[in-house]
Short mmCIF file of N, CA and C in Angstrom, two decimals:
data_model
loop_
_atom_site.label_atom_id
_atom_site.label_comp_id
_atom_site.label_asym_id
_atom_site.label_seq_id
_atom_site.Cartn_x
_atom_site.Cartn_y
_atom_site.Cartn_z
N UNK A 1 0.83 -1.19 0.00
CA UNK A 1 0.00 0.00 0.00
C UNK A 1 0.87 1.25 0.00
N UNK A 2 0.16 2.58 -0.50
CA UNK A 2 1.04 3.73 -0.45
C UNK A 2 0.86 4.47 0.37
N UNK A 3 1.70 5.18 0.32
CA UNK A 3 1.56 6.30 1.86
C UNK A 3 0.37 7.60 1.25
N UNK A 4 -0.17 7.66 1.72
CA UNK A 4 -1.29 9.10 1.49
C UNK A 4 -0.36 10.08 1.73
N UNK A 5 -0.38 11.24 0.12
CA UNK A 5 0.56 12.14 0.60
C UNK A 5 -0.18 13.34 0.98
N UNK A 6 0.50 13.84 2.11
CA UNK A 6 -0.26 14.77 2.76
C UNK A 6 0.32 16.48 2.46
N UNK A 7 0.23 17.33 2.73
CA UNK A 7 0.45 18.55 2.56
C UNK A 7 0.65 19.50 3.59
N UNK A 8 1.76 20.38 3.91
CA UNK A 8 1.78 21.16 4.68
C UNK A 8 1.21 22.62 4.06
N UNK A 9 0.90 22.59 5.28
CA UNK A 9 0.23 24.28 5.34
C UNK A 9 0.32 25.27 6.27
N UNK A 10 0.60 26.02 6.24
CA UNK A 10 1.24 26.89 6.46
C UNK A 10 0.30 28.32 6.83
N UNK A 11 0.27 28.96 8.69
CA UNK A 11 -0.28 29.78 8.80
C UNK A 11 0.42 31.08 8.02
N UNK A 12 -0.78 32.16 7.96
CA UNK A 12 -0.11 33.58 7.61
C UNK A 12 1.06 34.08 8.63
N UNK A 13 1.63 33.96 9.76
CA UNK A 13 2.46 34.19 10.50
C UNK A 13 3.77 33.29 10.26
N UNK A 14 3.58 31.90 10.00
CA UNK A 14 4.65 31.14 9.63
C UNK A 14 5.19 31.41 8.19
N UNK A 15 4.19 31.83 7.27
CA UNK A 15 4.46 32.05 5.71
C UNK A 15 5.60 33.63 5.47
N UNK A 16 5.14 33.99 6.31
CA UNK A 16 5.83 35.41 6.94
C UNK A 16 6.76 35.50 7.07
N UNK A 17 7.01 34.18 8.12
CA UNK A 17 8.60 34.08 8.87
C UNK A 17 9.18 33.76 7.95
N UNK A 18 8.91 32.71 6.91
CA UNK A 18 9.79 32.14 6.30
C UNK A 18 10.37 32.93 4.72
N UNK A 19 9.28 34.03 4.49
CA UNK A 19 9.49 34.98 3.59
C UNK A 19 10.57 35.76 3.89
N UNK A 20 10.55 36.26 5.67
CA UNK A 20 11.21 37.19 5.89
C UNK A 20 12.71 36.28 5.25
N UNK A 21 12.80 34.88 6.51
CA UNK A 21 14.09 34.96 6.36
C UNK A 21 14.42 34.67 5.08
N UNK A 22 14.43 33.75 4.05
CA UNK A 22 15.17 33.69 2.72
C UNK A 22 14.93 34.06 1.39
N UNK A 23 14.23 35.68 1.52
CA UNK A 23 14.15 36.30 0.00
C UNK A 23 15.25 37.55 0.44
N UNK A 24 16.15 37.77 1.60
CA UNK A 24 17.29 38.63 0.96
C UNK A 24 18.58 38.00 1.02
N UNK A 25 18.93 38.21 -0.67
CA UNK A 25 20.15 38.01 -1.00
C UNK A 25 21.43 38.80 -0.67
N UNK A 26 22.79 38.54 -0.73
CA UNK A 26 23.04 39.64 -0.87
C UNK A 26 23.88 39.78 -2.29
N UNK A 27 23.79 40.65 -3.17
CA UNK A 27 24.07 40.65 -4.68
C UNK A 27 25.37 40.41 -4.77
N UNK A 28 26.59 40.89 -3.79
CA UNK A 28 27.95 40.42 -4.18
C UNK A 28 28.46 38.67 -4.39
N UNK A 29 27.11 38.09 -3.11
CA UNK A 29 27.96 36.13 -3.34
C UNK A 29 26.73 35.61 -3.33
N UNK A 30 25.79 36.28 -3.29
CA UNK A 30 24.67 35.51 -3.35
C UNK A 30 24.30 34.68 -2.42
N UNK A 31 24.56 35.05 -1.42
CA UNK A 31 24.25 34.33 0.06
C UNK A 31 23.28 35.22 1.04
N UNK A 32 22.27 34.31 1.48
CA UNK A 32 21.42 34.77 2.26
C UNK A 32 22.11 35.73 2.91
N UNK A 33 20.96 36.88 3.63
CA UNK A 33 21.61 38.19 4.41
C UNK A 33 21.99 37.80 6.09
N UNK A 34 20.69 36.80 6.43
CA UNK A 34 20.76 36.32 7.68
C UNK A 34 20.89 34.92 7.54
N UNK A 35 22.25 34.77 8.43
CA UNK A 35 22.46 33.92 8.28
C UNK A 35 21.98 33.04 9.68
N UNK A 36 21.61 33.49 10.51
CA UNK A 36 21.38 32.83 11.27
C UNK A 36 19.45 33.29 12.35
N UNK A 37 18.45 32.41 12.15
CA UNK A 37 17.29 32.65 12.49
C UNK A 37 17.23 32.70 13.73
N UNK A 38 16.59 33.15 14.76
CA UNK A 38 15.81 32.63 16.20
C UNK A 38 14.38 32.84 16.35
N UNK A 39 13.94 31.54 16.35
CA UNK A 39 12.16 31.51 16.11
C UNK A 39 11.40 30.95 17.62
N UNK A 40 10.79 31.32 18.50
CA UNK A 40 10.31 30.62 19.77
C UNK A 40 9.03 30.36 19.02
N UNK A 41 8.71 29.12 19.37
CA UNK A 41 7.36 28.68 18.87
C UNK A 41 6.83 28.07 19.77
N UNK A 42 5.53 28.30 20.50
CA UNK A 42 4.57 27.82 21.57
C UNK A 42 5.08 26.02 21.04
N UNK A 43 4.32 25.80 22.66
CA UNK A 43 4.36 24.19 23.08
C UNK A 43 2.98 23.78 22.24
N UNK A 44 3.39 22.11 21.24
CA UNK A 44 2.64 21.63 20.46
C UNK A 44 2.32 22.69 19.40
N UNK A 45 3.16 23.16 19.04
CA UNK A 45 2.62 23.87 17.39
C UNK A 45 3.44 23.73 16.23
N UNK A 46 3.52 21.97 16.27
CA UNK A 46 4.10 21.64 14.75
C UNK A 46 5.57 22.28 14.53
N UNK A 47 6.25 21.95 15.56
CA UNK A 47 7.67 22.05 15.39
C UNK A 47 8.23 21.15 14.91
N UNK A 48 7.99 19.86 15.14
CA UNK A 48 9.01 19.18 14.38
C UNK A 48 8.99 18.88 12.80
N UNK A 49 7.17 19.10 12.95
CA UNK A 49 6.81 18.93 11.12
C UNK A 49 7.72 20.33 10.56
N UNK A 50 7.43 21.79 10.82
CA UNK A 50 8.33 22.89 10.31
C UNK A 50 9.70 22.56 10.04
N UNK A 51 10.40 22.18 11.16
CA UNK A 51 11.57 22.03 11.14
C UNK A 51 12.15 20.82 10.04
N UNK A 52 11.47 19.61 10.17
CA UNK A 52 11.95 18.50 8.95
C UNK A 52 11.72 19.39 8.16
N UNK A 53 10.54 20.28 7.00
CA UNK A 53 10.37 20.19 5.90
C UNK A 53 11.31 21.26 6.00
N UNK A 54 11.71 22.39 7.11
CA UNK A 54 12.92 23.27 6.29
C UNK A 54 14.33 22.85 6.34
N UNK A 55 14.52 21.82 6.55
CA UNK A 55 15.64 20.55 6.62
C UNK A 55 16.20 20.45 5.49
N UNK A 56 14.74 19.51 5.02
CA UNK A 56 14.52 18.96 3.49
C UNK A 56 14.60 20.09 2.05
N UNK A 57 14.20 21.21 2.85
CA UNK A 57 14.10 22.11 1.62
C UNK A 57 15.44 22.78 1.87
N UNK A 58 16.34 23.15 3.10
CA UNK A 58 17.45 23.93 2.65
C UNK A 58 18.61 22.18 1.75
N UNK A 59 18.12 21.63 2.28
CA UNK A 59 18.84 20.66 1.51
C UNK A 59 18.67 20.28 0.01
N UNK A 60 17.32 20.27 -0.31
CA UNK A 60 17.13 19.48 -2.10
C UNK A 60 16.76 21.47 -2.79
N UNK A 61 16.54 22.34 -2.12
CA UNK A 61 15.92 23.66 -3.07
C UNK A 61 16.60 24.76 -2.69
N UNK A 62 17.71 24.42 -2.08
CA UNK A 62 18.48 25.92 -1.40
C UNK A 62 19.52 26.58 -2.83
N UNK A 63 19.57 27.57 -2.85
CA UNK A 63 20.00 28.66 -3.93
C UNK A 63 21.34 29.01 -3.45
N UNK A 64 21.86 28.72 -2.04
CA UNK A 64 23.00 29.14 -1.67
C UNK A 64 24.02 27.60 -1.80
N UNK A 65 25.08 27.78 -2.51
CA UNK A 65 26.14 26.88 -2.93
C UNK A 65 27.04 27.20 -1.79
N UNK A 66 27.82 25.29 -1.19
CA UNK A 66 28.12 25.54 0.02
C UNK A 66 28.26 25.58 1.23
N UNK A 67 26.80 25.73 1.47
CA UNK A 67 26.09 25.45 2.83
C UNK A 67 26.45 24.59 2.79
#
């Protein structure tokens, strides 16, 4: 049998965060501006699901060569 694939979704506050941090570049190397995040996220609110998929995504969709 297959796994039912499911979908993350994403509140307007989390879509936010994650806008903020990786749409600035910086034009000389092309490396993110911040390089480093600090996010407190309440008890039981889908931390570990957030955290794998931005795992997975700085790993298979990241734009910065390097990391």
């Amino acid at each position: 049998m297959g796994r039912k694939k499911l979908r993350l979704t994403l509140e307007d506050g989390q879509k936010f965060r994650f806008c903020v941090s990786f749409s600035w570049l910086r034009k000389s190397d092309d490396l993110y501006r911040l390089q480093e995040i600090y996010v407190e996220v309440p008890w039981k609110n889908r931390k570990s699901l957030i955290a794998a998929s931005l795992g997975i995504f700085m790993f298979c969709a990241d734009v910065e060569h390097g990391a």
